[in-house]
Tab-separated table of C-alpha atoms (C1' of nucleotides) in Angstrom:
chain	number	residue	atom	x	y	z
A	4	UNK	CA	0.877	6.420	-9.489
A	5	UNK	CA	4.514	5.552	-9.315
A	6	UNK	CA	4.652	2.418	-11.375
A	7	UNK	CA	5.092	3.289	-14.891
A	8	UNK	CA	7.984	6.094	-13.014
A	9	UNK	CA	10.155	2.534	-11.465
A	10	UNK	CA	9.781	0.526	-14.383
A	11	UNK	CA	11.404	4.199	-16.064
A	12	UNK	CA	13.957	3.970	-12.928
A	13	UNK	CA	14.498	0.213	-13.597
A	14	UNK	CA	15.177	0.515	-17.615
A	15	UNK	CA	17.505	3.599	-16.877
A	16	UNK	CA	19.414	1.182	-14.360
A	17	UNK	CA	19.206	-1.200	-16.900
A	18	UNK	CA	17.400	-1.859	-20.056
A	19	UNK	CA	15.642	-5.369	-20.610
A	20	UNK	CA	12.325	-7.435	-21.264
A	21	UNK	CA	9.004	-7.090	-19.617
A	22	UNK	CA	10.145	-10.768	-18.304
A	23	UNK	CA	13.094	-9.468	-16.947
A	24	UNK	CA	11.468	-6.147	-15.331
A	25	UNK	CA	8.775	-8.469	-13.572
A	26	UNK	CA	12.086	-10.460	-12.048
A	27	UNK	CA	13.422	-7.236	-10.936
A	28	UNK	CA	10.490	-6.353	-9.155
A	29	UNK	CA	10.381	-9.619	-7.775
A	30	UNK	CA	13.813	-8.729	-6.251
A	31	UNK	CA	15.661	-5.081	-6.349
A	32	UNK	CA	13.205	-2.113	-6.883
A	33	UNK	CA	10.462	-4.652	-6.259
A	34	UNK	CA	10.810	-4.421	-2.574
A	35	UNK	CA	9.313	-1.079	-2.226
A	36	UNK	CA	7.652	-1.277	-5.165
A	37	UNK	CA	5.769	-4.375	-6.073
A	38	UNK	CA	4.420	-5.428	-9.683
A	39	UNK	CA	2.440	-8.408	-11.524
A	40	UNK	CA	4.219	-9.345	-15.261
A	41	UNK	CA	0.871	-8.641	-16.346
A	42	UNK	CA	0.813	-4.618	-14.503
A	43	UNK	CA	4.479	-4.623	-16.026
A	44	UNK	CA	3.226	-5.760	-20.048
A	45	UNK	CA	0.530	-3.401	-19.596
A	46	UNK	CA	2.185	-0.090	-18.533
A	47	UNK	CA	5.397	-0.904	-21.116
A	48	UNK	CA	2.637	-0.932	-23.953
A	49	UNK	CA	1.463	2.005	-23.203
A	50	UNK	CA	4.716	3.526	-22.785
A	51	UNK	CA	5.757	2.145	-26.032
A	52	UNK	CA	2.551	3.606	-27.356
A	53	UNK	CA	3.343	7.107	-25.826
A	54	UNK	CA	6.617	7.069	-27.074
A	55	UNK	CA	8.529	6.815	-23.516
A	56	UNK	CA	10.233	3.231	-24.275
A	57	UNK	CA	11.820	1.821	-27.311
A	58	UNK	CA	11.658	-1.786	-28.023
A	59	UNK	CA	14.641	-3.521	-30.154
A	60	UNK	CA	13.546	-7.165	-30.897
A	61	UNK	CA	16.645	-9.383	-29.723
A	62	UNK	CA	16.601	-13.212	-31.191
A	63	UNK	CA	17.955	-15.538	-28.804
A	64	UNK	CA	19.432	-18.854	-29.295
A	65	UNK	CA	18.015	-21.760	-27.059
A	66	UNK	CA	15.408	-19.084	-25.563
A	67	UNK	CA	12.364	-17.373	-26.908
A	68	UNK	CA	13.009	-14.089	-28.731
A	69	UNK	CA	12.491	-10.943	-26.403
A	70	UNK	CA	11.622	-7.649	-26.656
A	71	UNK	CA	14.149	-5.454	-24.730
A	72	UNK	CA	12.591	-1.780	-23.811
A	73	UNK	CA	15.224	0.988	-23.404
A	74	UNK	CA	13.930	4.835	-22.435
A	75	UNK	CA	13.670	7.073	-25.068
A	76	UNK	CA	13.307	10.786	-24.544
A	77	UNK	CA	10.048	11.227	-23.889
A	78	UNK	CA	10.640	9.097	-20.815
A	79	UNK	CA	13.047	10.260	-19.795
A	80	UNK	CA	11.734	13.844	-19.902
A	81	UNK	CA	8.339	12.500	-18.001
A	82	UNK	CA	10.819	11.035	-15.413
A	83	UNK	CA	11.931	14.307	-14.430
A	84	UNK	CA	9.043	16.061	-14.202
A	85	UNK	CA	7.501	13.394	-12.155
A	86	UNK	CA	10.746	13.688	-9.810
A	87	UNK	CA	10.382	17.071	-9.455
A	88	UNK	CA	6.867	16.516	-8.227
A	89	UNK	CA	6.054	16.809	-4.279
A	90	UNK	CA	4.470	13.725	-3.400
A	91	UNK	CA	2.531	12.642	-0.011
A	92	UNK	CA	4.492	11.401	2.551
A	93	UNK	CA	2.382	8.032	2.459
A	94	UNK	CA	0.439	6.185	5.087
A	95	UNK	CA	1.239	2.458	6.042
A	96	UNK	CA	-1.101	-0.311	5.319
A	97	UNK	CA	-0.488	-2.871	7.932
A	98	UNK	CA	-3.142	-5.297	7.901
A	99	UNK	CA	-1.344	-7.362	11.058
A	100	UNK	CA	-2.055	-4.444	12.978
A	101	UNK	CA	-5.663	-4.297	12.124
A	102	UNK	CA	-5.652	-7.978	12.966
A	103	UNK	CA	-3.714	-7.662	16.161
A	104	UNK	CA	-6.693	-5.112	17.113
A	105	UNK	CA	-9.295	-7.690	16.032
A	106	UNK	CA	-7.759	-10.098	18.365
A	107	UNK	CA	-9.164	-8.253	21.389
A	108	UNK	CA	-12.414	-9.956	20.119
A	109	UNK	CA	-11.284	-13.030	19.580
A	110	UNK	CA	-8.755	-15.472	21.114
A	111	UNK	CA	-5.729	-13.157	21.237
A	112	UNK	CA	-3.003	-16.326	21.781
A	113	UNK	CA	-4.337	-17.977	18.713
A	114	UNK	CA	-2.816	-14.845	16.769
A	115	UNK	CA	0.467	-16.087	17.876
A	116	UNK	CA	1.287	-18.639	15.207
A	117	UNK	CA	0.146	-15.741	12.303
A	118	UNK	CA	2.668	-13.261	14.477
A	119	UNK	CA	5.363	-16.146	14.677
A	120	UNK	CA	5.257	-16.655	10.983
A	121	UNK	CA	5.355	-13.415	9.595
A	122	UNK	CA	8.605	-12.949	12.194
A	123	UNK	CA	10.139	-15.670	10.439
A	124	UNK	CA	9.135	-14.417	6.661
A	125	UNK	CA	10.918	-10.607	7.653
A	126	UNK	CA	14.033	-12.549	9.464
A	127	UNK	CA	14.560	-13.928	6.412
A	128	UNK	CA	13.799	-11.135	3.812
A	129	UNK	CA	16.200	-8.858	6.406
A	130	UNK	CA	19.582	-11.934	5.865
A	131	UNK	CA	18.646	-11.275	2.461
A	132	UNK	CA	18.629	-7.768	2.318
A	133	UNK	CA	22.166	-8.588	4.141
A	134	UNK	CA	23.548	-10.749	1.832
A	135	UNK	CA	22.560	-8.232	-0.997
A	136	UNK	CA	24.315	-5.433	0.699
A	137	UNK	CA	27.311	-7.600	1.307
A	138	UNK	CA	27.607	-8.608	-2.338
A	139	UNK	CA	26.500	-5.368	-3.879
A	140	UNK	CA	27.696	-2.944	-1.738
A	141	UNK	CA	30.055	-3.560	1.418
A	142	UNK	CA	31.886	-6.451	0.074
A	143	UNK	CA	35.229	-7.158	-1.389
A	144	UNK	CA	33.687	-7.996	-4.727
A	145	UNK	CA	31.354	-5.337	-4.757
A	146	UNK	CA	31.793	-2.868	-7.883
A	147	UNK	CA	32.971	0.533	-7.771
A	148	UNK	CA	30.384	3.112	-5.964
A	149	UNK	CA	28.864	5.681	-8.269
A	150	UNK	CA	26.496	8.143	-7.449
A	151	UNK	CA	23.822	5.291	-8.930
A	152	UNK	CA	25.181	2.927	-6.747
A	153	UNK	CA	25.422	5.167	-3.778
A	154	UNK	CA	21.427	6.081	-4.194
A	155	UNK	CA	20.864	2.357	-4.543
A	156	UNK	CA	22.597	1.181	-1.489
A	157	UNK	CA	20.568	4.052	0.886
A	158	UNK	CA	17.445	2.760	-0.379
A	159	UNK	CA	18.620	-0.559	0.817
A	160	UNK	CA	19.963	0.609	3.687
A	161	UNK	CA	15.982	1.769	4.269
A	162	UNK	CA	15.158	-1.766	3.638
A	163	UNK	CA	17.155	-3.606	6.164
A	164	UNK	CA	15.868	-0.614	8.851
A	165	UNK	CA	12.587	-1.362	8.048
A	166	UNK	CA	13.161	-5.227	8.225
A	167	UNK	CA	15.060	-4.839	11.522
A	168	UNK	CA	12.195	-2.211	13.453
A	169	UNK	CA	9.951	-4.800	12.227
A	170	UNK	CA	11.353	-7.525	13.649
A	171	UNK	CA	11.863	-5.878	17.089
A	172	UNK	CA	8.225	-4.568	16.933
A	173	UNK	CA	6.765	-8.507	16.231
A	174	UNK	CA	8.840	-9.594	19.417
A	175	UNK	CA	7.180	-7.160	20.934
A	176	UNK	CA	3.903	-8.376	19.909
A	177	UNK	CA	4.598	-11.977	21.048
A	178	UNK	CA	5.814	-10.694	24.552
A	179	UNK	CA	2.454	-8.893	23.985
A	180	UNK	CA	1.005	-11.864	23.486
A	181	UNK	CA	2.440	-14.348	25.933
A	182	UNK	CA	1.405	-11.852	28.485
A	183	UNK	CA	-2.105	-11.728	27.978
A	184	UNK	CA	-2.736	-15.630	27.769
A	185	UNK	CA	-0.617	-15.469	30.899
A	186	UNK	CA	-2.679	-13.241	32.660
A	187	UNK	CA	-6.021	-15.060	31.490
A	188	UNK	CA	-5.085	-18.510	33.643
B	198	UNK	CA	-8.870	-6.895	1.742
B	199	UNK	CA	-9.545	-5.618	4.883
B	200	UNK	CA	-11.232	-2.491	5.008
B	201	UNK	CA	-14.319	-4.196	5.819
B	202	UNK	CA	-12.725	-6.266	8.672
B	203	UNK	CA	-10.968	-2.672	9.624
B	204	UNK	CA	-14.113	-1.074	10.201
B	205	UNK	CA	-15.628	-3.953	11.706
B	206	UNK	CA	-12.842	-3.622	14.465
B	207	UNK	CA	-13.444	-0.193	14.536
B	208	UNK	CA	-17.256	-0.520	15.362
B	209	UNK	CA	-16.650	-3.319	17.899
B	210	UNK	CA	-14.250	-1.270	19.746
B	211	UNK	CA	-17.084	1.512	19.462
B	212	UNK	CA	-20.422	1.673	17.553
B	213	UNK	CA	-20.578	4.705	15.417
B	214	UNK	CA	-21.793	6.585	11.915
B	215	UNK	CA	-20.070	6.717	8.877
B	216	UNK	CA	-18.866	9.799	9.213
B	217	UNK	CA	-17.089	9.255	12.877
B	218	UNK	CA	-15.665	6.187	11.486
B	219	UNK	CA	-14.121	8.179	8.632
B	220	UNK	CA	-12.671	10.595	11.380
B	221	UNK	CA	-11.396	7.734	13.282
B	222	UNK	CA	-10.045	6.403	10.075
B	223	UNK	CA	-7.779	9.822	10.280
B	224	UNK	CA	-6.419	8.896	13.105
B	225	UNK	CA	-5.824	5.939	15.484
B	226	UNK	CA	-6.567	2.779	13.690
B	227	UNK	CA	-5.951	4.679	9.521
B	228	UNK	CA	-2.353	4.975	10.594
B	229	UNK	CA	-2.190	1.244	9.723
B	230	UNK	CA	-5.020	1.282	7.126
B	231	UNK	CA	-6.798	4.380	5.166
B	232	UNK	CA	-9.972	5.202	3.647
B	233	UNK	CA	-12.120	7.466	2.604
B	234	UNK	CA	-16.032	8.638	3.338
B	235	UNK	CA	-16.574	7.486	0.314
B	236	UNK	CA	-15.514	4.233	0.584
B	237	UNK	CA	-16.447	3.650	4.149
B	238	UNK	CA	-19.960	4.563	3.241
B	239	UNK	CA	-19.807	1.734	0.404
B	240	UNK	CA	-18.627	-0.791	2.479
B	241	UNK	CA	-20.717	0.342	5.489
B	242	UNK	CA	-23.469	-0.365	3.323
B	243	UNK	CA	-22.638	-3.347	1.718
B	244	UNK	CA	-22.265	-5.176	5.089
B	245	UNK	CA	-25.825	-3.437	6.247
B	246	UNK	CA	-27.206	-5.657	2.799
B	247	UNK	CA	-25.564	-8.497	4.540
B	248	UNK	CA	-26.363	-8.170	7.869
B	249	UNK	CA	-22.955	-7.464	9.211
B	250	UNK	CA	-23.704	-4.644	10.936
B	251	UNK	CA	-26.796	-3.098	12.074
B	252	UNK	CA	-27.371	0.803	11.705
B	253	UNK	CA	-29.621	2.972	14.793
B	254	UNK	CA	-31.249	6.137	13.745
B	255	UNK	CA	-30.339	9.004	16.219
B	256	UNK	CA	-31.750	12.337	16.991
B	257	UNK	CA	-29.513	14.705	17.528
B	258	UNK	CA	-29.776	18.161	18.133
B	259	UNK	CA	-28.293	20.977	16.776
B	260	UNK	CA	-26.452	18.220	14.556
B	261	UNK	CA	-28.427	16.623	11.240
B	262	UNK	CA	-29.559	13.054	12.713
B	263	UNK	CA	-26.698	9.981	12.063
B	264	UNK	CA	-27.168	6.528	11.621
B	265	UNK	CA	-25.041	4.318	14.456
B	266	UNK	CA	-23.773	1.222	13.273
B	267	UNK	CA	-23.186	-1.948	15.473
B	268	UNK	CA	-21.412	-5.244	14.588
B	269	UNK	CA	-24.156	-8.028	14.309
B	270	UNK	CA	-23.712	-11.116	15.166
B	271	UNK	CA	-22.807	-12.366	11.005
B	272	UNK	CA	-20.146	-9.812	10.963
B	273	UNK	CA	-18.645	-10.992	14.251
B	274	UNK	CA	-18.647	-14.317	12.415
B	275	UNK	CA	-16.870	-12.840	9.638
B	276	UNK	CA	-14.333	-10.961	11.698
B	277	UNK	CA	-13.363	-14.500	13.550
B	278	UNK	CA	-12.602	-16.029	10.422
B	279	UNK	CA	-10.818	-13.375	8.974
B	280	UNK	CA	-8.734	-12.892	11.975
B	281	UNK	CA	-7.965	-17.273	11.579
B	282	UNK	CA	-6.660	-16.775	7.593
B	283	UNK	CA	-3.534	-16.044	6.986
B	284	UNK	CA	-2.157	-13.392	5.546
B	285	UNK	CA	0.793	-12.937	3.586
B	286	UNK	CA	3.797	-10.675	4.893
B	287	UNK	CA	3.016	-7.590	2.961
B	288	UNK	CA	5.519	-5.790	0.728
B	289	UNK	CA	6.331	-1.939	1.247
B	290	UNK	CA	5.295	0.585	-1.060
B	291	UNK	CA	7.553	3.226	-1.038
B	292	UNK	CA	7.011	5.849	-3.454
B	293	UNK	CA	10.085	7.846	-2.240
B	294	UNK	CA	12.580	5.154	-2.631
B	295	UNK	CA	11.997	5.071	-6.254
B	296	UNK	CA	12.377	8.865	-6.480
B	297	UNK	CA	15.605	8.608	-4.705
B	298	UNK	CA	17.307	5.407	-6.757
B	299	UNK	CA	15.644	7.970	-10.579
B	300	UNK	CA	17.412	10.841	-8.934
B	301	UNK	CA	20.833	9.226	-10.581
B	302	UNK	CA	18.995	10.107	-13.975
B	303	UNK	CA	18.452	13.323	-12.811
B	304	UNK	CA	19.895	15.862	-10.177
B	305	UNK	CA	20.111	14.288	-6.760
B	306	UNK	CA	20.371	17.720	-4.455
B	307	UNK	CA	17.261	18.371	-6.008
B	308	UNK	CA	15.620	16.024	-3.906
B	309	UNK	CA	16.809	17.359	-0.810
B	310	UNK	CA	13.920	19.715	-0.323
B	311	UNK	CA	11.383	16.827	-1.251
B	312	UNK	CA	12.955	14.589	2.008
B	313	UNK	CA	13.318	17.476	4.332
B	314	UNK	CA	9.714	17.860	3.894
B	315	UNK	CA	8.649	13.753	4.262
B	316	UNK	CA	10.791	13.926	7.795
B	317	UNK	CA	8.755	17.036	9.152
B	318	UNK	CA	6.139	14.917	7.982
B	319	UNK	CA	7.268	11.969	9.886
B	320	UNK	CA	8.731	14.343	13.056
B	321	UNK	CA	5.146	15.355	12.825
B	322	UNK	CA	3.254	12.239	13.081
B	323	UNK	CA	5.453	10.547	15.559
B	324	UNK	CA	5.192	13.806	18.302
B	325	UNK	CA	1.185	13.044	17.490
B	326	UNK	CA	1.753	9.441	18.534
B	327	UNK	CA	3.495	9.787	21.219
B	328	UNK	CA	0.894	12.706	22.631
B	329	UNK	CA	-1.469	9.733	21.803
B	330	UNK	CA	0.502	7.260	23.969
B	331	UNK	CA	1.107	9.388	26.622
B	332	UNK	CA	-2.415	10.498	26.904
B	333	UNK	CA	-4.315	6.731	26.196
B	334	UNK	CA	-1.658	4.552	27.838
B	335	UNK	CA	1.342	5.489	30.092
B	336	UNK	CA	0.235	9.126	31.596
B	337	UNK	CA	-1.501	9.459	34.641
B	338	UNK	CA	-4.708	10.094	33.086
B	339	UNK	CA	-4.750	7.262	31.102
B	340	UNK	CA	-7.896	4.062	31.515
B	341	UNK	CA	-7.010	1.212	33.367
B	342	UNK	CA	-5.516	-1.233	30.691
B	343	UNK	CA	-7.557	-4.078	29.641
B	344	UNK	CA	-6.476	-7.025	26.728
B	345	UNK	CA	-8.384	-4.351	24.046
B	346	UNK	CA	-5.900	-1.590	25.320
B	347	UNK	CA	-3.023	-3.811	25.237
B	348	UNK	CA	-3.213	-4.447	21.818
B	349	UNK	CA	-4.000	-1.119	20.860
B	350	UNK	CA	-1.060	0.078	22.823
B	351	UNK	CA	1.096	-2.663	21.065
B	352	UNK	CA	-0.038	-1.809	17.820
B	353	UNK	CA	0.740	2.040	18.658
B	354	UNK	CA	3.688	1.348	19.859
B	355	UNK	CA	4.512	-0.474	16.469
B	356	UNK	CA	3.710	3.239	14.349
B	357	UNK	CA	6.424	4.945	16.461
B	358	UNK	CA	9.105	2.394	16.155
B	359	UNK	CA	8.018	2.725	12.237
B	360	UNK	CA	8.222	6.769	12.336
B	361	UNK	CA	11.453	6.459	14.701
B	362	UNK	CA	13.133	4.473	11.891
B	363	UNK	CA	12.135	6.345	9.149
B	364	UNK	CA	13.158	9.590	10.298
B	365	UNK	CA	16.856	8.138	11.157
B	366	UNK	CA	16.788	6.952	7.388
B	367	UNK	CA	15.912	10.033	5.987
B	368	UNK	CA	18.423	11.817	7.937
B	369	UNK	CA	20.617	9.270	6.047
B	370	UNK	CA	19.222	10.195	2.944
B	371	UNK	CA	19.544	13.570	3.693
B	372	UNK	CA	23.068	12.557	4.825
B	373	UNK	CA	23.745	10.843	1.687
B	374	UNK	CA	22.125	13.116	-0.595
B	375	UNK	CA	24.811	15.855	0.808
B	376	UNK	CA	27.875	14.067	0.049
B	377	UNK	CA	26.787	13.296	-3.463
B	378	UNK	CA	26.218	17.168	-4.095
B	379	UNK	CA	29.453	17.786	-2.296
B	380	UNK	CA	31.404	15.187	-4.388
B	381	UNK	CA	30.225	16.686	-7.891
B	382	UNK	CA	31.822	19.906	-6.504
C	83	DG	C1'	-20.685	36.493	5.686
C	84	DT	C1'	-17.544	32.783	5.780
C	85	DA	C1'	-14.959	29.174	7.240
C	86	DA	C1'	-15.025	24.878	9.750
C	87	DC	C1'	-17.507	21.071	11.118
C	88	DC	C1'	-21.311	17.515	10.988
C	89	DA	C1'	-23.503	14.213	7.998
C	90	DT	C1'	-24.404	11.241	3.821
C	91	DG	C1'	-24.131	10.030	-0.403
C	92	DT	C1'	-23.401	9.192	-6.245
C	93	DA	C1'	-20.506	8.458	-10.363
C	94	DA	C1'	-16.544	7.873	-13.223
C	95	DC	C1'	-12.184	6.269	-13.639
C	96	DC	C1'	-8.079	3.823	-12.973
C	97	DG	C1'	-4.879	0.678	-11.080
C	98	DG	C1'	-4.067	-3.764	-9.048
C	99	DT	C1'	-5.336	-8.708	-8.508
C	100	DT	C1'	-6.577	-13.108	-10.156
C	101	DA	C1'	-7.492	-16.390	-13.548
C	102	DC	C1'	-6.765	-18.048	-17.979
C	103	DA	C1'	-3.845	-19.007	-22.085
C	104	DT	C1'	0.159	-20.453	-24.961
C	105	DG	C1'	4.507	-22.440	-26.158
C	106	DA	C1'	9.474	-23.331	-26.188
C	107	DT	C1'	13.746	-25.175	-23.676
C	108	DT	C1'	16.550	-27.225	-19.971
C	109	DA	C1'	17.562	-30.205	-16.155
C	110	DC	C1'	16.304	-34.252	-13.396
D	182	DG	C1'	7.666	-37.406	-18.433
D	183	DT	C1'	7.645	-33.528	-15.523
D	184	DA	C1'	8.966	-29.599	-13.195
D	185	DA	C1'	11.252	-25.213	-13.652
D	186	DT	C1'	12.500	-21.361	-16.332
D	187	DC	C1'	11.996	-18.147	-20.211
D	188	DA	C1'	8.712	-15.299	-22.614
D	189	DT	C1'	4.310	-12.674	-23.626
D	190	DG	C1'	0.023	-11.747	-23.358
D	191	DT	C1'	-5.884	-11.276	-22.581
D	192	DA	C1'	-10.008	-10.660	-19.676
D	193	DA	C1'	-12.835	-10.007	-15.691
D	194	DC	C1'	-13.304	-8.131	-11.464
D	195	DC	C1'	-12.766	-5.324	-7.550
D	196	DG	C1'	-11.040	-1.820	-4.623
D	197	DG	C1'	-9.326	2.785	-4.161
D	198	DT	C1'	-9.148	7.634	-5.793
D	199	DT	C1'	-11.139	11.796	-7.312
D	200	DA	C1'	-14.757	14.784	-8.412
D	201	DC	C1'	-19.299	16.167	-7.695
D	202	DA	C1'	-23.414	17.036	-4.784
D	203	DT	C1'	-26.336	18.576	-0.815
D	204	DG	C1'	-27.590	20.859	3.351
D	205	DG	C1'	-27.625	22.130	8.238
D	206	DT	C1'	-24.969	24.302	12.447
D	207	DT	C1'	-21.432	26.707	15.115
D	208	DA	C1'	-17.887	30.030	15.952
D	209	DC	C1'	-15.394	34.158	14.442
DNA sequence: GTAACCATGTAACCGGTTACATGATTAC
DNA sequence: GTAATCATGTAACCGGTTACATGGTTAC
């Protein structure tokens, strides 16, 4: 369980709302991570109950009042011990590739659209991971490099690899593809 | 959810127990999709309820007796439809990414031992699939190719290009992880 | 004799997903 | 007025993980 361990990572990086930590993990840490508001409200009360997070109640004009969470000892103590941890180098779960498998017993061209679209969803979450990099990291604007930053731009870096070998593997799939309704006529 | 429409693939490809479906589930097709005994045998036995699959009690000897499970025609059914939803682009979960970006809070050469073991990992698992392609689809030895082979190929072919650029990140990480330690000096 | 493999399960727990619920403000 | 954004939750369900349980066979 690595969840309560990045929303820990994320308040470190920087502290905020349980609002504001589910919009990070719709962006940022969220990309190898994913999270619900609702997981996010859940954990952060029981951290809060546990002692690992600190809430300071912060009235805001024009906008609801929030609660922002910052990491108090205890958290930062769990943290570490979780870091220093061995964890399992995980397995994949790439339900394409079960469907791709599936197709063998079904109409494997009609898979193509499926294929086609998910190639279009990682093109686009790879220019993103681009443009993040760009303004983050590689650009002229981009803020001084720290040893945060650093850690945060090779964990992109892993991103835009993953979104890249991805995208070269579904081409390969529609070659795949193509080929096989080819063959069939 | 899929594990139902894994196994289903699974059995079509080849009718077996529980137990060789958990072994397969170790290799091949739970590279892109784990499980359990324990939750194969659930599943395996909620589709029996519904008629997805049907089971065949063998004999065996000098081995306690199994019960063989075939796709039935509902499950087939099932699979089709299934295999004509879309699915959504899944998000990674990467458990060592969020070590890496809470090793800021913490000490980041400390980690190095943690990644040098997830690339043997990874060095591991790709020599295994390429043994596997060599072996099943490009050595001499291997069966003639058919559209089920294709796609398993394709799909195989997928896991190295996955281990391929994971182990070239983690040699950045590594990399990366280095130069940090070296800076602080 | 003991470890590894074959074979099938039950039970408890926990995390993740989905649906439901509320209410204010801002921009069109 | 209506959609989007900010903000925080509850509840039900389901799937996945972990622990427990049994019992035979083969190879060293």
């Amino acid at each position: 369980m690595a969840l309560e361990h990045a929303i820990l990572v994320s308040l470190l990086e920087k502290p905020g709302s349980g609002y504001e930590l589910a919009r990070r993990f719709d962006r940022s840490i969220g990309y190898f991570w994913a999270a619900t508001h609702q997981q996010i409200y859940r954990i952060l009360k029981r951290m809060e109950n546990d002692g690992w997070v600190e809430p300071r109640e912060v009235a805001q004009q024009s906008r609801p009042d929030k609660k922002e969470y910052s990491v108090a000892a205890p958290g930062r103590a769990a943290l570490a011990q979780w870091l220093h941890e061995p964890i399992e180098p995980e397995s994949v779960r790439h339900e394409l590739a079960v469907k791709i498998r599936g197709a063998a017993f079904d109409d494997p061209a009609a898979l193509l659209h499926e294929v086609e679209r998910h190639r279009r969803a990682h093109a686009d979450r790879l220019a993103h991971y681009r443009a993040g990099e760009l303004r983050d990291f590689t650009g002229p604007d981009a803020p001084a490099p720290d040893v945060g930053r650093e850690l945060q731009h090779v964990v992109l870096r892993g991103g835009i690899a993953y979104e890249q070998m991805t995208l070269a593997w579904l081409d390969d799939v529609i070659a795949t593809l193509h080929r096989l309704g080819a063959e069939k006529r």
